[in-house]
Coordinates of C-alpha atoms and ligand atoms in Angstrom, one line a residue:
X145 CA 4.5 -35.7 -16.2
X146 CA 4.8 -38.0 -19.2
X147 CA 4.5 -34.9 -21.4
X148 CA 7.5 -33.3 -23.2
X149 CA 6.1 -29.7 -22.9
X150 CA 5.7 -27.7 -19.9
X151 CA 2.4 -27.2 -19.3
X152 CA 0.6 -27.2 -15.8
X153 CA -1.5 -29.8 -15.1
X154 CA -5.2 -28.9 -15.0
X155 CA -6.3 -28.9 -11.2
X156 CA -9.8 -29.1 -10.0
X157 CA -9.8 -25.6 -8.8
X158 CA -11.2 -23.1 -11.4
X159 CA -8.4 -20.8 -10.3
X160 CA -5.5 -22.8 -11.4
X161 CA -2.8 -20.8 -13.2
X162 CA -1.9 -22.1 -16.7
X163 CA 1.2 -21.7 -17.9
X164 CA 0.0 -21.2 -21.5
X165 CA -2.8 -19.0 -21.5
X166 CA -6.3 -20.9 -22.7
X167 CA -7.1 -18.0 -25.3
X168 CA -5.0 -16.3 -28.0
X169 CA -3.4 -13.3 -26.4
X170 CA -2.4 -10.4 -28.6
X171 CA 1.5 -9.4 -28.2
X172 CA 2.5 -5.8 -27.3
X173 CA 2.9 -3.5 -30.1
X174 CA 6.5 -2.3 -29.3
X175 CA 9.4 -2.6 -26.7
X176 CA 9.1 -0.1 -23.7
X177 CA 11.0 3.0 -23.5
X178 CA 13.5 3.1 -20.7
X179 CA 14.8 6.3 -19.0
X180 CA 17.4 7.0 -16.4
X181 CA 14.7 6.6 -13.7
X182 CA 11.9 3.8 -14.5
X183 CA 9.0 3.0 -12.7
X184 CA 6.5 0.0 -12.5
X185 CA 3.3 0.9 -11.1
X186 CA 0.3 -0.9 -9.8
X187 CA -2.9 0.3 -8.1
X188 CA -6.3 -0.8 -6.8
X189 CA -5.4 -4.2 -7.1
X190 CA -8.4 -5.3 -4.7
X191 CA -7.3 -8.9 -4.2
X192 CA -7.1 -9.8 -7.7
X193 CA -3.7 -11.4 -7.2
X194 CA -4.5 -14.6 -9.1
X195 CA -5.5 -12.6 -11.9
X196 CA -8.3 -13.2 -14.2
X197 CA -9.2 -16.6 -15.1
X198 CA -12.2 -16.6 -17.2
X199 CA -12.2 -17.4 -20.9
X200 CA -14.5 -14.8 -22.1
X201 CA -12.6 -11.6 -23.3
X202 CA -11.3 -9.4 -22.1
X203 CA -10.4 -11.5 -19.1
X204 CA -7.7 -13.5 -21.0
X205 CA -5.9 -10.1 -21.3
X206 CA -5.4 -9.9 -17.8
X207 CA -4.7 -13.6 -17.0
X208 CA -1.0 -13.2 -15.2
X209 CA -1.0 -13.5 -11.6
X210 CA 1.0 -11.9 -8.8
X211 CA 3.6 -14.9 -9.2
X212 CA 4.1 -13.9 -12.8
X213 CA 4.2 -10.1 -12.1
X214 CA 7.1 -11.0 -9.6
X215 CA 8.9 -13.0 -12.0
X216 CA 8.6 -9.9 -14.6
X217 CA 9.8 -7.5 -11.8
X218 CA 12.8 -9.6 -11.2
X219 CA 13.7 -9.7 -14.8
X220 CA 13.1 -6.1 -15.4
X221 CA 15.1 -5.4 -12.3
X222 CA 18.0 -7.3 -13.8
X223 CA 17.6 -5.5 -17.4
X224 CA 17.8 -2.3 -15.4
X225 CA 21.0 -3.3 -13.9
X226 CA 22.3 -4.1 -17.5
X227 CA 21.3 -0.9 -18.6
X228 CA 22.6 0.9 -15.6
X229 CA 19.3 2.7 -14.9
X230 CA 17.1 3.1 -11.9
X231 CA 13.8 0.8 -11.7
X232 CA 11.2 1.4 -8.7
X233 CA 8.3 -0.3 -8.1
X234 CA 5.2 1.5 -6.6
X235 CA 1.7 1.0 -5.5
X236 CA -1.2 3.4 -5.1
X237 CA -3.5 1.6 -2.7
X238 CA -6.7 -0.5 -2.2
X239 CA -5.5 -3.8 -1.3
X240 CA -8.7 -4.8 0.3
X241 CA -12.1 -5.8 -0.9
X242 CA -12.6 -7.7 -4.4
X243 CA -12.1 -11.2 -4.6
X244 CA -12.1 -14.4 -2.7
X245 CA -8.4 -14.5 -1.8
X246 CA -8.7 -11.0 -0.1
X247 CA -12.3 -11.3 1.0
X248 CA -13.1 -15.1 1.6
X249 CA -11.3 -15.7 4.5
X250 CA -12.8 -18.0 7.3
X251 CA -14.7 -16.7 10.3
X252 CA -11.9 -14.9 13.1
X253 CA -9.6 -13.8 9.7
X254 CA -9.1 -10.5 8.5
X255 CA -9.7 -9.0 5.2
X256 CA -6.6 -9.1 2.9
X257 CA -4.4 -10.1 5.8
X258 CA -3.1 -13.2 3.9
X259 CA -3.1 -11.7 0.4
X260 CA -0.8 -9.0 2.1
X261 CA 1.9 -11.7 2.8
X262 CA 2.2 -12.0 -0.8
X263 CA 2.5 -8.6 -1.7
X264 CA 5.1 -8.0 1.0
X265 CA 7.4 -10.5 -1.0
X266 CA 7.4 -8.0 -3.8
X267 CA 10.3 -5.4 -3.7
X268 CA 8.0 -2.3 -3.4
X269 CA 9.7 0.9 -2.8
X270 CA 6.7 2.7 -2.0
X271 CA 3.0 1.5 -1.4
X272 CA 0.4 4.1 -0.6
X273 CA -2.9 3.7 1.5
X274 CA -6.1 3.5 -0.2
X275 CA -9.8 4.3 1.0
X276 CA -10.4 0.6 1.3
X277 CA -7.9 0.1 3.9
X278 CA -10.0 2.4 6.1
X279 CA -13.6 1.1 5.8
X280 CA -13.2 -1.2 8.8
X281 CA -11.0 -0.2 11.6
X282 CA -9.8 -4.1 11.9
X283 CA -8.4 -3.9 8.5
X284 CA -6.6 -0.4 9.1
X285 CA -5.5 -1.9 12.5
X286 CA -3.8 -4.9 10.4
X287 CA -2.3 -2.5 7.9
X288 CA -0.9 -0.6 11.1
X289 CA 0.4 -3.6 13.2
X290 CA 1.4 -6.4 10.7
X291 CA 1.6 -4.6 7.1
X292 CA 3.4 -1.4 7.5
X293 CA 6.1 -2.5 9.9
X294 CA 7.3 -5.5 7.4
X295 CA 7.6 -2.5 4.6
X296 CA 10.3 -0.8 6.7
X297 CA 9.1 2.9 6.2
X298 CA 7.7 2.1 2.5
X299 CA 4.2 2.0 3.5
X300 CA 3.1 5.8 3.3
X301 CA 0.1 7.4 4.7
X302 CA 0.6 11.0 4.5
X303 CA -2.8 12.3 5.7
X304 CA -4.5 8.9 6.9
X305 CA -4.2 8.3 10.8
X306 CA -5.4 5.5 13.1
X307 CA -6.4 6.0 16.9
X308 CA -4.7 3.4 19.0
X309 CA -3.9 3.1 22.9
X310 CA -0.3 4.3 23.7
X311 CA 1.6 2.8 26.4
X312 CA -0.4 4.8 29.2
X313 CA -3.7 3.5 27.7
X314 CA -4.5 6.9 26.3
X315 CA -5.7 7.2 23.0
X316 CA -3.5 8.8 20.3
X317 CA -3.9 9.2 16.4
X318 CA -0.7 8.2 14.6
X319 CA -0.2 7.8 10.9
X320 CA -0.9 4.3 10.0
X321 CA 2.3 4.2 8.0
X322 CA 4.9 6.9 7.5
X323 CA 4.0 10.3 6.4
X324 CA 6.6 10.5 3.9
X325 CA 9.9 8.6 2.9
X326 CA 13.3 9.9 1.8
X327 CA 15.4 7.3 0.1
X328 CA 18.5 7.0 -2.3
X329 CA 18.1 4.5 -5.5
X330 CA 20.7 2.0 -6.6
X331 CA 22.2 5.0 -9.1
X332 CA 22.2 7.2 -6.1
X333 CA 19.3 9.3 -6.9
X334 CA 17.7 11.1 -3.7
X335 CA 13.9 10.6 -3.9
X336 CA 11.3 12.3 -1.7
X337 CA 7.9 10.5 -1.6
X338 CA 4.5 11.0 -0.1
X339 CA 1.6 8.5 0.1
X340 CA -1.7 10.7 -0.2
X341 CA -5.2 9.7 0.2
X342 CA -8.1 11.6 -1.4
X343 CA -10.6 13.7 0.8
X344 CA -12.3 10.4 1.7
X345 CA -15.2 10.8 4.4
X346 CA -16.4 7.2 4.7
X347 CA -13.6 6.0 6.9
X348 CA -14.5 4.1 10.1
X349 CA -14.7 5.4 13.4
X350 CA -11.0 5.6 14.9
X351 CA -9.7 6.3 11.5
X352 CA -8.7 9.7 10.3
X353 CA -8.4 11.3 7.0
X354 CA -7.0 14.7 6.8
X355 CA -7.9 16.8 3.9
X356 CA -5.3 17.1 1.5
X357 CA -5.6 21.0 1.4
X358 CA -4.8 21.1 5.2
X359 CA -2.3 18.2 4.9
X360 CA -0.1 20.7 2.7
X361 CA -0.2 23.3 5.4
X362 CA 1.4 20.9 8.2
X363 CA 4.6 21.4 9.6
X364 CA 6.2 18.0 8.9
X365 CA 5.1 18.4 5.3
X366 CA 6.9 21.7 4.9
X367 CA 10.1 20.0 6.7
X368 CA 9.7 16.9 4.1
X369 CA 9.9 18.8 1.0
X370 CA 12.2 21.4 2.2
X371 CA 15.4 19.5 1.1
X372 CA 15.6 19.2 -2.5
X373 CA 15.7 15.6 -3.7
X374 CA 16.7 14.6 -7.3
X375 CA 13.1 13.7 -7.7
X376 CA 9.8 13.9 -6.1
X377 CA 7.8 10.8 -6.3
X378 CA 4.5 11.7 -5.2
X379 CA 2.3 8.5 -4.8
X380 CA -1.3 8.3 -3.6
X381 CA -4.6 6.9 -3.9
X382 CA -6.0 10.0 -5.7
X383 CA -7.1 10.3 -9.3
X384 CA -4.5 12.2 -11.5
X385 CA -7.4 14.0 -13.0
X386 CA -9.9 16.1 -11.5
X387 CA -8.8 15.9 -7.8
X388 CA -6.6 17.5 -5.5
X389 CA -3.1 16.6 -7.1
X390 CA -2.7 20.1 -8.1
X391 CA -2.7 21.1 -4.2
X392 CA 0.2 18.9 -3.7
X393 CA 1.8 19.8 -6.9
X394 CA 1.9 23.4 -6.3
X395 CA 2.8 23.1 -2.7
X396 CA 6.1 21.4 -4.0
X397 CA 6.6 23.6 -6.9
X398 CA 6.1 26.6 -4.9
X399 CA 9.5 25.6 -3.0
X400 CA 11.4 23.8 -5.9
X401 CA 10.6 25.3 -9.6
X402 CA 12.4 22.8 -11.3
X403 CA 12.7 19.6 -9.5
X404 CA 11.3 16.4 -11.5
X405 CA 8.0 15.7 -10.1
X406 CA 6.3 12.2 -10.8
X407 CA 3.0 11.5 -9.5
X408 CA 1.5 8.1 -9.4
X409 CA -2.1 7.8 -8.7
X410 CA -5.4 5.8 -8.4
X411 CA -8.9 5.1 -7.2
X412 CA -10.9 5.7 -10.1
X413 CA -9.7 2.4 -11.7
X414 CA -8.8 3.9 -15.1
X415 CA -5.8 4.3 -17.2
X416 CA -4.8 8.0 -17.4
X417 CA -1.9 10.4 -17.6
X418 CA -1.2 14.0 -17.7
X419 CA 1.7 16.4 -17.6
X420 CA 1.2 19.5 -14.8
X421 CA 4.3 21.1 -16.6
X422 CA 7.3 20.1 -18.6
X423 CA 9.4 18.5 -15.8
X424 CA 6.6 16.4 -14.5
X425 CA 4.4 13.3 -15.3
X426 CA 1.1 12.0 -13.4
X427 CA 0.0 8.4 -14.1
X428 CA -2.7 6.4 -12.9
X429 CA -2.7 2.6 -13.8
X430 CA -6.4 1.0 -13.9
X431 CA -7.4 -1.6 -11.5
X432 CA -7.8 -5.3 -10.3
X433 CA -4.5 -6.5 -11.9
X434 CA -5.8 -5.8 -15.3
X435 CA -3.0 -3.0 -15.8
X436 CA 0.9 -2.7 -15.0
X437 CA 1.7 0.8 -15.5
X438 CA 4.9 2.0 -16.8
X439 CA 6.6 5.6 -16.4
X440 CA 10.1 6.4 -17.5
X441 CA 12.1 9.7 -17.3
X442 CA 15.1 10.7 -19.2
X443 CA 16.6 13.0 -16.4
X444 CA 19.8 13.9 -17.8
X445 CA 22.4 15.6 -15.6
X446 CA 22.7 18.8 -13.6
X447 CA 23.1 20.9 -16.9
X448 CA 19.4 19.9 -18.1
X449 CA 17.9 21.1 -15.1
X450 CA 15.7 23.7 -16.7
X451 CA 14.6 21.7 -19.9
X452 CA 11.9 20.0 -20.4
X453 CA 12.3 16.2 -19.4
X454 CA 11.3 13.4 -21.8
X455 CA 8.8 11.1 -20.2
X456 CA 7.2 7.9 -21.5
X457 CA 4.3 5.9 -20.1
X458 CA 2.9 2.8 -21.0
X459 CA -0.5 0.8 -19.8
X460 CA 0.5 -3.0 -20.0
X461 CA -1.9 -5.7 -20.1
X462 CA -1.4 -7.9 -17.4
X463 CA -0.5 -11.4 -18.5
X464 CA 2.5 -13.8 -19.5
X465 CA 2.6 -12.7 -23.2
X466 CA 3.1 -9.0 -22.2
X467 CA 5.7 -10.1 -19.4
X468 CA 7.9 -12.6 -21.7
X469 CA 7.7 -10.0 -24.6
X470 CA 9.1 -7.0 -22.3
X471 CA 11.7 -9.2 -20.6
X472 CA 12.9 -11.1 -23.7
X473 CA 12.1 -14.6 -22.1
X474 CA 10.3 -17.7 -23.3
X475 CA 7.7 -19.7 -21.3
X476 CA 10.3 -22.0 -19.9
X477 CA 12.6 -19.4 -19.0
X478 CA 10.5 -16.7 -17.4
X479 CA 9.3 -18.0 -14.1
X480 CA 11.7 -17.0 -11.3
X481 CA 11.7 -19.4 -8.0
X482 CA 10.1 -16.7 -6.4
X483 CA 7.5 -16.2 -8.7
X484 CA 6.6 -19.6 -8.8
X485 CA 6.4 -19.9 -4.8
X486 CA 3.9 -17.1 -4.8
X487 CA 1.7 -18.6 -7.5
X488 CA 1.9 -21.9 -5.5
X489 CA 1.0 -20.1 -2.3
X490 CA -1.9 -18.1 -3.8
X491 CA -3.4 -21.4 -5.3
X492 CA -3.0 -23.0 -1.6
X493 CA -4.8 -19.9 -0.1
X494 CA -7.5 -20.6 -2.6
X495 CA -7.9 -23.9 -1.6
X496 CA -7.8 -23.2 1.9
X497 CA -10.7 -20.6 1.5
X498 CA -12.6 -23.3 -0.8
X499 CA -12.9 -20.5 -3.4
X500 CA -13.8 -23.3 -6.1
X501 CA -16.9 -24.2 -4.1
X502 CA -19.5 -24.2 -6.7
X503 CA -22.8 -22.5 -6.5
X504 CA -24.1 -23.3 -9.8
X505 CA -23.8 -22.5 -13.8
X506 CA -24.3 -19.2 -15.2
X507 CA -26.4 -19.8 -18.2
X508 CA -24.9 -16.6 -19.9
X509 CA -22.8 -13.5 -19.2
X510 CA -23.9 -10.7 -17.2
X511 CA -22.3 -7.6 -17.3
X512 CA -22.4 -4.3 -15.2
X513 CA -22.2 -1.8 -18.1
X514 CA -21.6 -4.0 -21.3
X515 CA -25.3 -4.4 -21.5
X516 CA -28.1 -1.8 -21.0
X517 CA -29.9 -1.6 -17.6
X518 CA -32.2 -2.8 -17.5
X519 CA -32.0 -6.1 -19.6
X520 CA -31.4 -9.4 -19.7
X521 CA -27.7 -9.3 -19.9
X522 CA -27.4 -6.7 -17.1
X523 CA -26.0 -8.1 -14.0
X524 CA -27.5 -5.1 -12.2
X525 CA -31.0 -6.1 -13.3
X526 CA -30.1 -9.8 -12.4
X527 CA -29.0 -8.7 -8.8
X528 CA -31.8 -6.4 -8.1
X529 CA -34.8 -7.8 -10.0
X530 CA -33.9 -11.6 -9.5
X531 CA -31.4 -12.3 -6.9
X532 CA -32.2 -9.9 -4.1
X533 CA -35.9 -10.5 -4.2
X534 CA -35.1 -14.5 -3.8
X535 CA -32.3 -14.4 -1.4
X536 CA -33.2 -11.7 0.9
X537 CA -37.0 -12.9 1.6
X538 CA -35.7 -16.5 2.0
X539 CA -36.5 -18.0 5.4
X540 CA -37.4 -14.4 6.3
X541 CA -40.7 -13.8 8.4
X542 CA -41.4 -10.4 6.2
X543 CA -41.6 -12.7 3.0
X544 CA -45.2 -12.3 2.5
X545 CA -45.2 -8.5 2.9
X546 CA -44.7 -6.4 -0.5
X547 CA -41.5 -4.8 -0.6
X548 CA -39.4 -2.4 -2.7
X549 CA -35.5 -2.9 -2.6
X550 CA -32.8 -0.5 -3.7
X551 CA -29.0 -0.8 -3.7
X552 CA -26.0 1.2 -5.1
X553 CA -24.8 0.0 -8.5
X554 CA -21.5 0.5 -7.3
X555 CA -22.0 -2.5 -4.9
X556 CA -21.7 -4.6 -8.0
X557 CA -18.1 -4.9 -8.9
X558 CA -17.5 -7.3 -11.5
X559 CA -19.2 -8.9 -14.5
X560 CA -20.5 -12.5 -14.2
X561 CA -19.3 -14.9 -16.9
X562 CA -21.5 -18.1 -18.4
X563 CA -20.2 -21.3 -16.9
X564 CA -19.1 -22.2 -13.3
X565 CA -20.2 -19.6 -10.7
X566 CA -18.1 -20.6 -7.5
X567 CA -17.6 -18.8 -4.2
X568 CA -14.7 -16.6 -5.8
X569 CA -17.2 -15.4 -8.5
X570 CA -19.6 -14.3 -5.9
X571 CA -17.2 -12.3 -4.0
X572 CA -15.7 -10.7 -7.2
X573 CA -19.3 -9.8 -8.3
X574 CA -20.3 -8.7 -5.0
X575 CA -17.5 -8.2 -2.6
X576 CA -18.9 -5.9 0.1
X577 CA -20.2 -7.0 3.7
X578 CA -23.2 -4.6 3.6
X579 CA -26.0 -5.4 5.5
X580 CA -29.9 -5.0 4.2
X581 CA -32.0 -3.1 6.4
X582 CA -35.8 -1.8 5.9
X583 CA -38.1 0.9 7.2
X584 CA -41.5 -0.9 7.6
X585 CA -44.9 0.5 6.7
X586 CA -43.4 3.2 3.9
X587 CA -46.4 3.9 1.4
X588 CA -45.5 2.3 -1.9
X589 CA -45.9 5.9 -3.5
X590 CA -43.5 7.5 -1.4
X591 CA -40.9 4.6 -1.9
X592 CA -41.2 4.6 -5.4
X593 CA -40.3 8.3 -5.6
X594 CA -37.0 7.8 -3.7
X595 CA -35.0 5.8 -6.5
X596 CA -35.5 8.8 -9.2
X597 CA -34.5 11.1 -6.6
X598 CA -31.5 9.4 -5.6
X599 CA -30.4 8.8 -9.2
X600 CA -31.3 12.8 -9.9
X601 CA -29.0 13.6 -7.2
X602 CA -26.1 11.5 -8.5
X603 CA -26.4 10.6 -12.4
X604 CA -28.6 12.7 -14.3
X605 CA -28.4 16.1 -13.0
X606 CA -24.4 15.8 -12.7
X607 CA -24.4 16.5 -16.1
X608 CA -26.0 20.1 -15.9
X609 CA -22.8 20.8 -13.9
X610 CA -24.3 23.4 -12.0
X611 CA -21.5 24.1 -9.7
X612 CA -22.5 25.5 -6.2
X613 CA -25.9 24.1 -6.4
X614 CA -27.3 21.6 -4.0
X615 CA -27.1 18.8 -6.5
X616 CA -23.5 19.5 -6.8
X617 CA -22.8 19.5 -3.4
X618 CA -24.5 16.3 -2.9
X619 CA -22.3 15.0 -5.6
X620 CA -19.2 16.2 -3.8
X621 CA -20.5 14.6 -0.8
X622 CA -20.7 11.1 -2.5
X623 CA -17.5 11.5 -4.0
X624 CA -15.7 12.2 -0.6
X625 CA -17.7 9.0 0.8
X626 CA -15.7 7.2 -2.0
X627 CA -18.6 6.8 -4.6
X628 CA -16.3 6.8 -7.8
X629 CA -17.7 4.3 -9.7
X630 CA -19.0 7.1 -12.3
X631 CA -15.6 8.2 -13.5
X632 CA -14.7 4.4 -14.5
X633 CA -18.1 4.4 -16.4
X634 CA -17.7 7.5 -17.9
X635 CA -14.3 6.3 -19.1
X636 CA -15.5 3.5 -20.6
X637 CA -18.3 5.1 -22.5
X638 CA -16.0 7.7 -23.8
X639 CA -13.7 4.9 -24.9
X640 CA -16.3 3.4 -27.0
X641 CA -17.7 6.7 -28.4
X642 CA -14.3 8.2 -29.3
X643 CA -12.9 4.6 -31.2
X644 CA -16.0 3.7 -32.9
X645 CA -16.5 0.9 -30.8
X646 CA -19.4 -0.8 -32.5
X647 CA -17.3 -0.7 -36.0
X648 CA -14.1 -2.0 -34.1
X649 CA -16.1 -4.9 -32.4
X650 CA -17.8 -6.0 -35.6
X651 CA -14.6 -6.0 -37.6
X652 CA -13.4 -9.0 -35.4
X653 CA -9.7 -8.3 -36.0
X654 CA -8.9 -7.3 -32.4
X655 CA -9.7 -8.5 -29.2
X656 CA -11.7 -6.6 -26.9
X657 CA -10.0 -4.4 -24.1
X658 CA -9.0 -0.9 -23.1
X659 CA -8.4 1.7 -25.8
X660 CA -7.1 4.7 -23.7
X661 CA -7.3 8.3 -24.7
X662 CA -5.1 10.4 -22.1
X663 CA -3.3 13.7 -22.0
X664 CA 0.0 12.5 -22.5
X665 CA 1.8 12.3 -25.8
X666 CA 1.5 9.3 -28.2
X667 CA -0.3 6.0 -27.5
X668 CA -0.4 4.8 -24.1
X669 CA -1.7 1.2 -24.6
X670 CA 0.8 -1.7 -25.0
X671 CA -1.5 -3.8 -26.7
X672 CA -4.3 -3.0 -29.4
X673 CA -7.8 -3.8 -28.8
X674 CA -11.4 -3.1 -29.8
X675 CA -13.0 -1.1 -27.0
X676 CA -15.8 -2.7 -24.9
X677 CA -19.4 -1.8 -25.5
X678 CA -20.8 0.6 -22.9
X679 CA -23.9 1.7 -21.5
X680 CA -24.9 4.3 -19.2
X681 CA -26.0 2.9 -15.8
X682 CA -27.8 4.6 -12.8
X683 CA -26.2 5.0 -9.6
X684 CA -28.7 3.4 -7.8
X685 CA -30.8 0.3 -8.8
X686 CA -34.3 -0.9 -7.6
X687 CA -36.5 -4.0 -7.7
X688 CA -39.7 -4.1 -9.7
X689 CA -42.4 -2.4 -7.7
X690 CA -45.3 -4.7 -6.5
X691 CA -48.4 -3.8 -8.4
X692 CA -50.5 -2.1 -5.8
X693 CA -52.1 1.3 -4.9
X694 CA -49.9 4.2 -3.8
X695 CA -51.1 3.9 -0.5
X696 CA -50.0 0.6 0.2
X697 CA -47.7 0.2 3.2
X698 CA -44.7 -1.8 2.2
X699 CA -41.3 -2.8 3.4
X700 CA -38.8 -0.1 2.2
X701 CA -35.5 -2.3 1.8
X702 CA -32.1 -0.9 1.1
X703 CA -28.5 -1.6 1.7
X704 CA -27.0 0.1 4.9
X705 CA -24.1 1.5 2.7
X706 CA -26.5 4.3 1.2
X707 CA -28.8 4.5 4.4
X708 CA -27.5 8.2 5.2
X709 CA -28.7 9.6 1.7
X710 CA -31.6 7.1 1.4
X711 CA -33.0 8.8 4.6
X712 CA -32.2 12.4 3.4
X713 CA -34.1 11.7 0.1
X714 CA -36.9 9.9 1.7
X715 CA -37.5 13.0 3.8
X716 CA -37.4 15.1 0.9
X717 CA -40.0 13.4 -1.4
X718 CA -42.6 13.7 1.5
X719 CA -43.3 15.6 4.7
X720 CA -45.8 13.4 6.5
X721 CA -43.1 11.7 8.4
X722 CA -39.5 12.4 9.6
X723 CA -37.4 9.3 9.0
X724 CA -34.5 8.7 11.2
X725 CA -31.9 5.9 11.8
X726 CA -34.3 4.8 14.6
X727 CA -36.8 3.5 11.9
X728 CA -34.4 1.4 10.3
X729 CA -34.3 -2.3 11.4
X730 CA -32.3 -5.3 10.2
X731 CA -34.4 -7.2 7.1
X732 CA -32.2 -10.5 6.9
X733 CA -28.7 -11.7 7.9
X734 CA -27.8 -12.4 4.6
X735 CA -25.1 -10.0 3.5
X736 CA -24.6 -8.3 0.1
X737 CA -21.6 -10.8 -0.4
X738 CA -23.5 -13.9 -0.2
X739 CA -26.6 -12.9 -2.2
X740 CA -25.5 -14.1 -5.4
X741 CA -24.4 -17.3 -4.2
X742 CA -27.7 -18.1 -2.5
X743 CA -29.5 -17.3 -5.8
X744 CA -27.0 -19.4 -8.0
X745 CA -27.8 -22.5 -5.8
X746 CA -31.4 -21.9 -6.3
X747 CA -31.5 -20.8 -9.8
X748 CA -28.4 -22.1 -11.5
X749 CA -28.0 -25.3 -10.0
Ligands
LIG1996 O1 -19.3 -1.2 1.8 C1 -19.1 -0.6 0.6 C2 -17.8 -0.1 0.2 C3 -17.9 0.6 -1.1 N1 -18.9 0.4 -2.0 C4 -18.7 0.8 -3.2 O2 -17.2 0.8 -3.4 C5 -17.0 2.3 -4.3 C6 -15.7 2.8 -3.6 O3 -14.6 1.8 -4.1 P1 -13.2 2.1 -4.7 O4 -12.7 0.9 -5.1 O5 -12.8 3.1 -3.8 O6 -13.7 2.5 -6.2 C7 -18.2 3.1 -3.8 O7 -18.4 3.8 -4.9 C8 -19.2 2.0 -3.6 O8 -20.0 2.0 -4.7 C9 -20.0 -0.2 -1.8 O9 -20.9 -0.6 -2.4 N2 -20.1 -0.7 -0.3

């Protein structure tokens, strides 16, 4: 390079890491508080290992990548040695489904198999299984045979099993990883860890998830917690609020009234924290390599065993400015050899998967919930009103038959940004390999009743909170199957309302980002932002109905992920026909993760 400065050359790949962030990033507000035991926490990374590379805010806040993170961890480990304290690295699961790096593999590959090779290079003390490791048996098998063994006992699946053939060709159900781990830290602290998954029921055949309430009654569980460690570090893919952590916490507390308990959760994609009692803290650290969680505990010595513990927590924006600030490094001293290797390896993987393959240029930003639904700026409107009607009927023999299309809004996982729209953007916006199916000859008037009924069963009626009602039961069912998006949306809505979002955004002295209110003392966010705009979105979305009479027979098209509850509702809104799985046929070969690319080639090229 003929330049005097240490910038990276711009490569053709839109995913190329830039040493200097292309947008002005706000520095953290204050140094981290260290304790005797410190934890760096990731969760729900979903393949976002090259971070977020678009230039519209809030994306630059999260523009670090796994290589930067590895350098950060290495420097932090060194600081921990200098301070003579412990530092653990923990992950709460969901490594699959989310970007081209995890999902854009060529035919014959396995989701997240290649990205997992990079995660293995980080010194994780505990990684817990998530529900996205269980949607497809092949992925669970890969975790069981390739990932867990490489982690030498640190990959935990306390209540998640896989069914395999044993050496005698008999089927046996075995934990995907280990049920628990006991280990001793550099400073000699004895830790007992679990890796718990929420009561998920959407898992593939030949995988099993044991309800948390049953798990705590198991003999192995009693044995695992019997001996008192210095600290319980309970890791799991389970939200720290409104879920089953109290079941696990109480089971441990029943045996050890005073032992420090640290909970590291995930799944709802939010930043959250609470303190079950004075000697415990529970932290959840966001999603998609946007947030890095920090938790520290001043445990003191044995004379402090009945006192409240001083904990701190922080939600770090995942970028190089954050990392350099907290490690007191400069741009030219920050990168470690391991970190650079990881970044380079990820970029090579991106090139191998051809993730920069361009489908077109998005004319504007389309967001999931930062614009109202329906509207021109809504990616949900774009998907169901523009993209699906084009891509699903293209080259389809049913093209000329009127249809109504329905999908779940949770199938759309990320905003679309103005400018280049490539293979990686397509997968990030809509990563799931769900198929579109249909029932023929459904009267339009009947099909039109299904969408509002589905949403009533999910969204609106939820607010009535009529516990014990059929609707509540249905909502609980959806939660167990993995429908979790509502919690993240509610969190954004609350953030906007509580922090005068419109006023803060208008004043323009803060960049957009997360503004967290949780139940732990003090401010949790590491960097100040104005909250993102937030609009309520329905759980299910439908295309514009054809203008025809109610008795017109149409193709009723929907994504197979919602088949079970759609049939249930369809049979509730009418009683002329009992619809079953046998009425459902394949509508097209186009899968949900290909749909936006086909549309972009047609409309944005
Ligand atoms: O095939 C699928 C699988 C999942 N979804 C959506 O994902 C969420 C669950 O994902 P988390 O990362 O655990 O939040 C679920 O609510 C579905 O909306 C899907 O659409 N298709």
